Amino acid sequence: MSDRAMQEPTLLLLAALAAEPKHGYALIQEVDTISAGRVRLRVGTLYSALDRLQREGLIRVEREEVVDGRARKVYALADQGHDALAAETRRLRALLAAVEQSARPRERASKAVSPRPRGALA
């Protein structure tokens, strides 16, 4: 993984695998849940992303199983995937803290009302 920010679907896939291994359809559902429906992965996109993440060493095939006569792979985070997810989480927290700090209203110098000097015209 590079030092660049992780793309949102990648982050969501890694997060979806953080708790336990999952097969493709379960990953689609979990990404939908985590993103509150904002990110909906299509099957072709999902498997392209899974192939890429596997080549990058972020995920691995935990096992292959046959369900209703169909083979399916169950994916898990690799150690490097856990590290990448933790690093991206730290990066996002630091970014959020910087944004929140910047967005806070600046402390404004209180405008002290000084009494008028004697003899000053109103």
Coordinates of N, CA, C and O in Angstrom, one line a residue:
M1 N 0.8 -1.2 0.0 CA 0.0 0.0 0.0 C 0.9 1.2 0.0 O 1.9 1.3 0.7
S2 N 0.5 2.2 -0.7 CA 1.3 3.5 -0.8 C 0.9 4.4 0.4 O 0.0 4.1 1.2
D3 N 1.5 5.6 0.4 CA 1.2 6.6 1.4 C 0.0 7.4 1.0 O -0.4 8.3 1.8
R4 N -0.6 7.2 -0.2 CA -1.7 7.9 -0.6 C -3.0 7.5 0.2 O -3.0 6.4 0.8
A5 N -3.9 8.4 0.2 CA -5.2 8.1 0.9 C -5.9 6.9 0.2 O -5.8 6.7 -1.0
M6 N -6.5 6.1 1.0 CA -7.1 4.9 0.5 C -8.5 5.3 -0.2 O -9.2 6.2 0.4
Q7 N -8.8 4.7 -1.3 CA -10.1 5.0 -1.9 C -11.2 4.4 -0.9 O -11.0 3.4 -0.3
E8 N -12.4 5.1 -0.9 CA -13.4 4.7 0.0 C -13.9 3.3 -0.2 O -14.0 2.6 0.9
P9 N -14.1 2.7 -1.4 CA -14.5 1.3 -1.4 C -13.4 0.4 -0.9 O -13.8 -0.6 -0.2
T10 N -12.2 0.7 -1.0 CA -11.1 -0.2 -0.5 C -11.2 -0.1 1.1 O -11.1 -1.2 1.7
L11 N -11.3 1.1 1.6 CA -11.4 1.2 3.1 C -12.6 0.5 3.6 O -12.5 -0.2 4.6
L12 N -13.7 0.6 2.9 CA -14.9 -0.1 3.4 C -14.8 -1.6 3.3 O -15.3 -2.3 4.1
L13 N -14.2 -2.1 2.2 CA -13.9 -3.6 2.1 C -13.1 -4.1 3.3 O -13.3 -5.1 3.9
L14 N -12.0 -3.4 3.5 CA -11.1 -3.8 4.6 C -11.8 -3.7 6.0 O -11.7 -4.6 6.8
A15 N -12.6 -2.7 6.1 CA -13.4 -2.5 7.4 C -14.4 -3.7 7.5 O -14.7 -4.2 8.6
A16 N -15.0 -4.0 6.4 CA -16.0 -5.1 6.4 C -15.4 -6.5 6.7 O -16.1 -7.3 7.3
L17 N -14.1 -6.6 6.5 CA -13.4 -7.9 6.8 C -12.7 -7.8 8.2 O -12.2 -8.8 8.6
A18 N -12.8 -6.7 8.8 CA -12.0 -6.5 10.1 C -12.5 -7.5 11.2 O -11.7 -8.0 11.9
A19 N -13.8 -7.7 11.3 CA -14.3 -8.5 12.4 C -14.2 -10.0 12.1 O -13.9 -10.8 13.0
E20 N -14.5 -10.4 10.9 CA -14.5 -11.8 10.5 C -14.4 -12.0 9.0 O -14.8 -11.1 8.3
P21 N -13.9 -13.1 8.6 CA -13.9 -13.4 7.1 C -15.3 -13.4 6.6 O -16.3 -13.8 7.3
K22 N -15.4 -13.1 5.3 CA -16.7 -13.1 4.6 C -16.6 -13.5 3.1 O -15.5 -13.3 2.5
H23 N -17.7 -14.0 2.6 CA -17.7 -14.2 1.2 C -18.2 -13.0 0.4 O -18.6 -12.0 1.1
G24 N -18.2 -13.0 -0.9 CA -18.5 -11.8 -1.7 C -19.8 -11.2 -1.4 O -19.9 -10.0 -1.2
Y25 N -20.9 -12.0 -1.4 CA -22.2 -11.4 -1.2 C -22.3 -10.7 0.2 O -22.9 -9.6 0.3
A26 N -21.7 -11.4 1.2 CA -21.7 -10.8 2.5 C -20.9 -9.5 2.6 O -21.3 -8.6 3.3
L27 N -19.9 -9.4 1.8 CA -19.1 -8.2 1.7 C -19.9 -7.0 1.1 O -19.9 -5.9 1.6
I28 N -20.7 -7.3 0.0 CA -21.5 -6.3 -0.6 C -22.5 -5.8 0.4 O -22.7 -4.6 0.6
Q29 N -23.1 -6.7 1.2 CA -24.1 -6.3 2.2 C -23.5 -5.5 3.3 O -24.0 -4.5 3.8
E30 N -22.3 -5.9 3.8 CA -21.6 -5.2 4.9 C -21.2 -3.8 4.5 O -21.3 -2.9 5.2
V31 N -20.6 -3.7 3.3 CA -20.2 -2.4 2.8 C -21.5 -1.4 2.7 O -21.4 -0.3 3.1
D32 N -22.6 -2.0 2.2 CA -23.8 -1.2 2.2 C -24.2 -0.7 3.6 O -24.6 0.4 3.8
T33 N -24.1 -1.6 4.5 CA -24.5 -1.3 5.9 C -23.5 -0.3 6.5 O -24.0 0.7 7.1
I34 N -22.2 -0.5 6.4 CA -21.2 0.4 6.9 C -21.4 1.8 6.4 O -21.3 2.8 7.1
S35 N -21.6 1.9 5.1 CA -21.7 3.2 4.4 C -23.1 3.8 4.4 O -23.4 4.8 3.8
A36 N -24.0 3.1 5.2 CA -25.4 3.6 5.3 C -26.1 3.7 3.9 O -26.8 4.7 3.6
G37 N -25.7 2.8 3.0 CA -26.3 2.8 1.7 C -25.7 3.7 0.6 O -26.1 3.7 -0.5
R38 N -24.6 4.5 1.0 CA -24.0 5.4 0.1 C -23.1 4.7 -0.9 O -23.0 5.1 -2.1
V39 N -22.5 3.5 -0.5 CA -21.7 2.8 -1.4 C -22.3 1.4 -1.7 O -22.5 0.6 -0.7
R40 N -22.6 1.2 -2.9 CA -23.2 -0.1 -3.3 C -22.3 -0.7 -4.3 O -22.2 -0.2 -5.5
L41 N -21.6 -1.8 -3.9 CA -20.7 -2.4 -4.8 C -21.4 -3.3 -5.8 O -22.2 -4.1 -5.4
R42 N -21.1 -3.3 -7.0 CA -21.6 -4.2 -8.0 C -20.6 -5.4 -8.0 O -19.5 -5.3 -7.6
V43 N -21.2 -6.5 -8.4 CA -20.4 -7.8 -8.3 C -19.1 -7.7 -9.1 O -18.0 -8.1 -8.6
G44 N -19.1 -7.2 -10.3 CA -17.9 -7.1 -11.1 C -16.8 -6.2 -10.4 O -15.7 -6.5 -10.4
T45 N -17.3 -5.1 -9.9 CA -16.4 -4.1 -9.1 C -15.9 -4.8 -7.9 O -14.7 -4.7 -7.6
L46 N -16.7 -5.5 -7.2 CA -16.3 -6.2 -6.0 C -15.1 -7.2 -6.3 O -14.1 -7.1 -5.6
Y47 N -15.3 -8.1 -7.2 CA -14.3 -9.1 -7.5 C -13.1 -8.5 -8.1 O -12.0 -9.0 -7.8
S48 N -13.2 -7.4 -8.9 CA -11.9 -6.8 -9.3 C -11.2 -6.2 -8.1 O -9.9 -6.3 -8.1
A49 N -11.9 -5.6 -7.2 CA -11.3 -5.0 -6.0 C -10.6 -6.1 -5.2 O -9.5 -6.0 -4.7
L50 N -11.4 -7.2 -5.0 CA -10.8 -8.3 -4.2 C -9.6 -8.9 -4.8 O -8.6 -9.2 -4.1
D51 N -9.6 -9.0 -6.1 CA -8.3 -9.5 -6.8 C -7.2 -8.6 -6.6 O -6.1 -9.0 -6.3
R52 N -7.4 -7.3 -6.7 CA -6.4 -6.3 -6.5 C -5.9 -6.3 -5.0 O -4.7 -6.3 -4.8
L53 N -6.8 -6.3 -4.1 CA -6.4 -6.4 -2.7 C -5.6 -7.6 -2.3 O -4.7 -7.6 -1.5
Q54 N -6.0 -8.7 -3.0 CA -5.2 -10.0 -2.8 C -3.8 -9.9 -3.4 O -2.8 -10.2 -2.7
R55 N -3.7 -9.3 -4.6 CA -2.4 -9.1 -5.2 C -1.5 -8.2 -4.3 O -0.3 -8.4 -4.2
E56 N -2.1 -7.2 -3.7 CA -1.4 -6.2 -2.8 C -1.1 -6.8 -1.5 O -0.4 -6.2 -0.7
G57 N -1.6 -8.0 -1.2 CA -1.3 -8.6 0.1 C -2.1 -8.2 1.3 O -1.8 -8.4 2.4
L58 N -3.2 -7.4 1.0 CA -4.0 -6.9 2.0 C -5.1 -7.9 2.5 O -5.5 -7.8 3.7
I59 N -5.5 -8.7 1.6 CA -6.5 -9.8 2.0 C -6.0 -11.1 1.5 O -5.1 -11.2 0.7
R60 N -6.6 -12.2 2.0 CA -6.3 -13.5 1.5 C -7.5 -14.3 1.4 O -8.5 -14.0 2.1
V61 N -7.5 -15.4 0.7 CA -8.6 -16.3 0.7 C -8.4 -17.2 1.9 O -7.4 -17.9 2.0
E62 N -9.4 -17.2 2.8 CA -9.3 -18.0 4.0 C -9.7 -19.4 3.7 O -9.1 -20.4 4.2
R63 N -10.7 -19.6 2.9 CA -11.1 -21.0 2.5 C -12.1 -20.9 1.3 O -12.6 -19.8 1.0
E64 N -12.2 -22.0 0.7 CA -13.2 -22.1 -0.4 C -14.2 -23.1 0.0 O -13.9 -24.1 0.6
E65 N -15.5 -22.8 -0.2 CA -16.5 -23.7 0.1 C -17.5 -23.9 -1.0 O -17.6 -23.1 -1.9
V66 N -18.3 -25.0 -0.9 CA -19.3 -25.2 -1.9 C -20.7 -25.0 -1.2 O -20.9 -25.7 -0.2
V67 N -21.5 -24.1 -1.7 CA -22.8 -23.9 -1.2 C -23.8 -24.0 -2.3 O -23.7 -23.3 -3.3
D68 N -24.8 -24.9 -2.1 CA -25.8 -25.1 -3.2 C -25.2 -25.4 -4.5 O -25.6 -25.0 -5.6
G69 N -24.1 -26.2 -4.5 CA -23.4 -26.7 -5.7 C -22.5 -25.6 -6.3 O -22.0 -25.8 -7.4
R70 N -22.4 -24.5 -5.7 CA -21.6 -23.4 -6.2 C -20.4 -23.1 -5.3 O -20.5 -23.0 -4.1
A71 N -19.2 -23.0 -5.9 CA -18.0 -22.7 -5.2 C -18.0 -21.2 -4.8 O -18.4 -20.3 -5.6
R72 N -17.6 -20.9 -3.6 CA -17.4 -19.5 -3.2 C -16.2 -19.4 -2.3 O -15.9 -20.3 -1.5
K73 N -15.5 -18.3 -2.4 CA -14.3 -18.0 -1.6 C -14.8 -17.1 -0.4 O -15.6 -16.3 -0.5
V74 N -14.1 -17.4 0.7 CA -14.3 -16.6 1.9 C -13.0 -15.9 2.1 O -11.9 -16.5 2.2
Y75 N -13.1 -14.5 2.2 CA -11.9 -13.7 2.3 C -11.7 -13.2 3.7 O -12.6 -13.0 4.5
A76 N -10.4 -13.0 4.0 CA -10.0 -12.5 5.4 C -9.0 -11.4 5.2 O -8.2 -11.4 4.2
L77 N -8.8 -10.6 6.2 CA -7.8 -9.6 6.2 C -6.4 -10.3 6.4 O -6.3 -11.2 7.3
A78 N -5.4 -10.0 5.6 CA -4.1 -10.4 5.9 C -3.5 -9.5 6.9 O -4.0 -8.4 7.2
D79 N -2.4 -9.8 7.5 CA -1.7 -9.0 8.5 C -1.5 -7.6 7.9 O -1.7 -6.6 8.6
Q80 N -1.0 -7.5 6.7 CA -0.8 -6.3 6.0 C -2.1 -5.5 5.9 O -2.1 -4.2 5.9
G81 N -3.2 -6.2 5.7 CA -4.5 -5.5 5.6 C -4.9 -4.9 6.9 O -5.4 -3.7 6.9
H82 N -4.6 -5.6 8.0 CA -4.9 -5.0 9.3 C -4.1 -3.8 9.5 O -4.6 -2.7 10.0
D83 N -2.8 -3.8 9.2 CA -1.9 -2.7 9.3 C -2.4 -1.5 8.5 O -2.3 -0.4 8.9
A84 N -2.7 -1.8 7.2 CA -3.2 -0.7 6.3 C -4.5 -0.1 6.8 O -4.6 1.1 6.8
L85 N -5.4 -0.9 7.3 CA -6.6 -0.4 7.9 C -6.4 0.5 9.1 O -6.9 1.6 9.2
A86 N -5.5 0.1 10.0 CA -5.1 0.8 11.2 C -4.5 2.2 10.8 O -4.8 3.2 11.3
A87 N -3.6 2.1 9.8 CA -2.9 3.3 9.3 C -3.8 4.3 8.7 O -3.8 5.5 9.0
E88 N -4.8 3.8 7.9 CA -5.7 4.7 7.3 C -6.7 5.3 8.3 O -7.1 6.5 8.2
T89 N -7.0 4.5 9.3 CA -7.9 5.0 10.4 C -7.2 6.2 11.2 O -7.8 7.2 11.4
R90 N -5.9 6.0 11.4 CA -5.1 7.0 12.1 C -5.0 8.3 11.2 O -5.2 9.4 11.7
R91 N -4.8 8.1 9.9 CA -4.7 9.2 9.0 C -6.0 10.0 9.0 O -6.0 11.2 9.0
L92 N -7.1 9.3 8.9 CA -8.4 9.9 8.9 C -8.7 10.7 10.2 O -9.3 11.8 10.2
R93 N -8.4 10.1 11.3 CA -8.6 10.7 12.6 C -7.8 12.0 12.7 O -8.3 13.0 13.1
A94 N -6.5 12.0 12.2 CA -5.7 13.2 12.2 C -6.2 14.2 11.3 O -6.3 15.4 11.7
L95 N -6.7 13.8 10.2 CA -7.3 14.8 9.2 C -8.6 15.4 9.8 O -8.7 16.6 9.8
L96 N -9.4 14.6 10.4 CA -10.6 15.1 11.0 C -10.3 16.1 12.2 O -10.9 17.1 12.3
A97 N -9.3 15.7 13.0 CA -8.9 16.6 14.1 C -8.4 18.0 13.5 O -8.8 19.0 14.1
A98 N -7.7 17.9 12.4 CA -7.2 19.2 11.8 C -8.3 20.0 11.3 O -8.4 21.2 11.4
V99 N -9.3 19.3 10.7 CA -10.4 20.0 10.1 C -11.3 20.6 11.2 O -11.7 21.8 11.2
E100 N -11.5 19.9 12.3 CA -12.3 20.4 13.4 C -11.6 21.5 14.1 O -12.2 22.5 14.4
Q101 N -10.3 21.5 14.2 CA -9.5 22.6 14.8 C -9.6 23.8 13.9 O -9.8 24.9 14.4
S102 N -9.5 23.6 12.6 CA -9.6 24.8 11.7 C -11.0 25.4 11.7 O -11.1 26.6 11.5
A103 N -12.0 24.6 11.9 CA -13.4 25.0 11.7 C -13.9 25.7 13.0 O -14.9 26.3 13.0
R104 N -13.2 25.5 14.1 CA -13.6 26.2 15.4 C -13.6 27.7 15.2 O -12.7 28.2 14.6
P105 N -14.6 28.3 15.8 CA -14.6 29.8 15.8 C -13.4 30.3 16.5 O -13.0 29.8 17.5
R106 N -12.7 31.2 15.9 CA -11.5 31.8 16.5 C -11.9 32.5 17.8 O -13.0 33.1 17.9
E107 N -11.1 32.4 18.7 CA -11.3 33.1 20.0 C -11.2 34.6 19.6 O -10.2 35.1 19.1
R108 N -12.3 35.3 19.9 CA -12.4 36.7 19.5 C -12.0 37.5 20.8 O -12.4 37.2 21.9
A109 N -11.2 38.4 20.5 CA -10.8 39.3 21.6 C -12.0 40.0 22.1 O -12.8 40.5 21.3
S110 N -12.3 39.9 23.4 CA -13.5 40.5 23.9 C -13.3 42.0 23.7 O -12.3 42.6 24.0
K111 N -14.4 42.6 23.3 CA -14.4 44.0 23.1 C -14.8 44.7 24.4 O -15.9 44.7 24.7
A112 N -13.8 45.0 25.1 CA -14.0 45.6 26.4 C -14.5 47.1 26.2 O -14.0 47.8 25.3
V113 N -15.6 47.4 26.8 CA -16.1 48.7 26.7 C -15.4 49.6 27.7 O -15.5 49.3 28.9
S114 N -14.6 50.5 27.2 CA -13.9 51.3 28.1 C -14.8 52.6 28.4 O -15.4 53.1 27.5
P115 N -14.7 53.0 29.6 CA -15.5 54.2 29.9 C -14.9 55.4 29.2 O -13.8 55.4 28.8
R116 N -15.8 56.3 28.9 CA -15.4 57.5 28.1 C -14.6 58.4 29.1 O -14.9 58.5 30.2
P117 N -13.5 58.9 28.5 CA -12.7 59.8 29.3 C -13.6 61.1 29.7 O -14.4 61.5 29.0
R118 N -13.3 61.6 30.8 CA -14.0 62.8 31.3 C -13.8 63.9 30.3 O -12.8 64.1 29.7
G119 N -14.9 64.5 30.0 CA -14.9 65.7 29.1 C -15.0 65.3 27.7 O -15.0 66.2 26.8
A120 N -15.1 64.0 27.4 CA -15.3 63.6 26.0 C -16.7 63.9 25.5 O -17.6 63.8 26.3
L121 N -16.8 64.3 24.2 CA -18.1 64.6 23.7 C -18.7 63.3 23.3 O -18.1 62.3 22.9
A122 N -20.0 63.3 23.5 CA -20.8 62.0 23.2 C -21.0 61.9 21.7 O -21.1 62.7 20.9

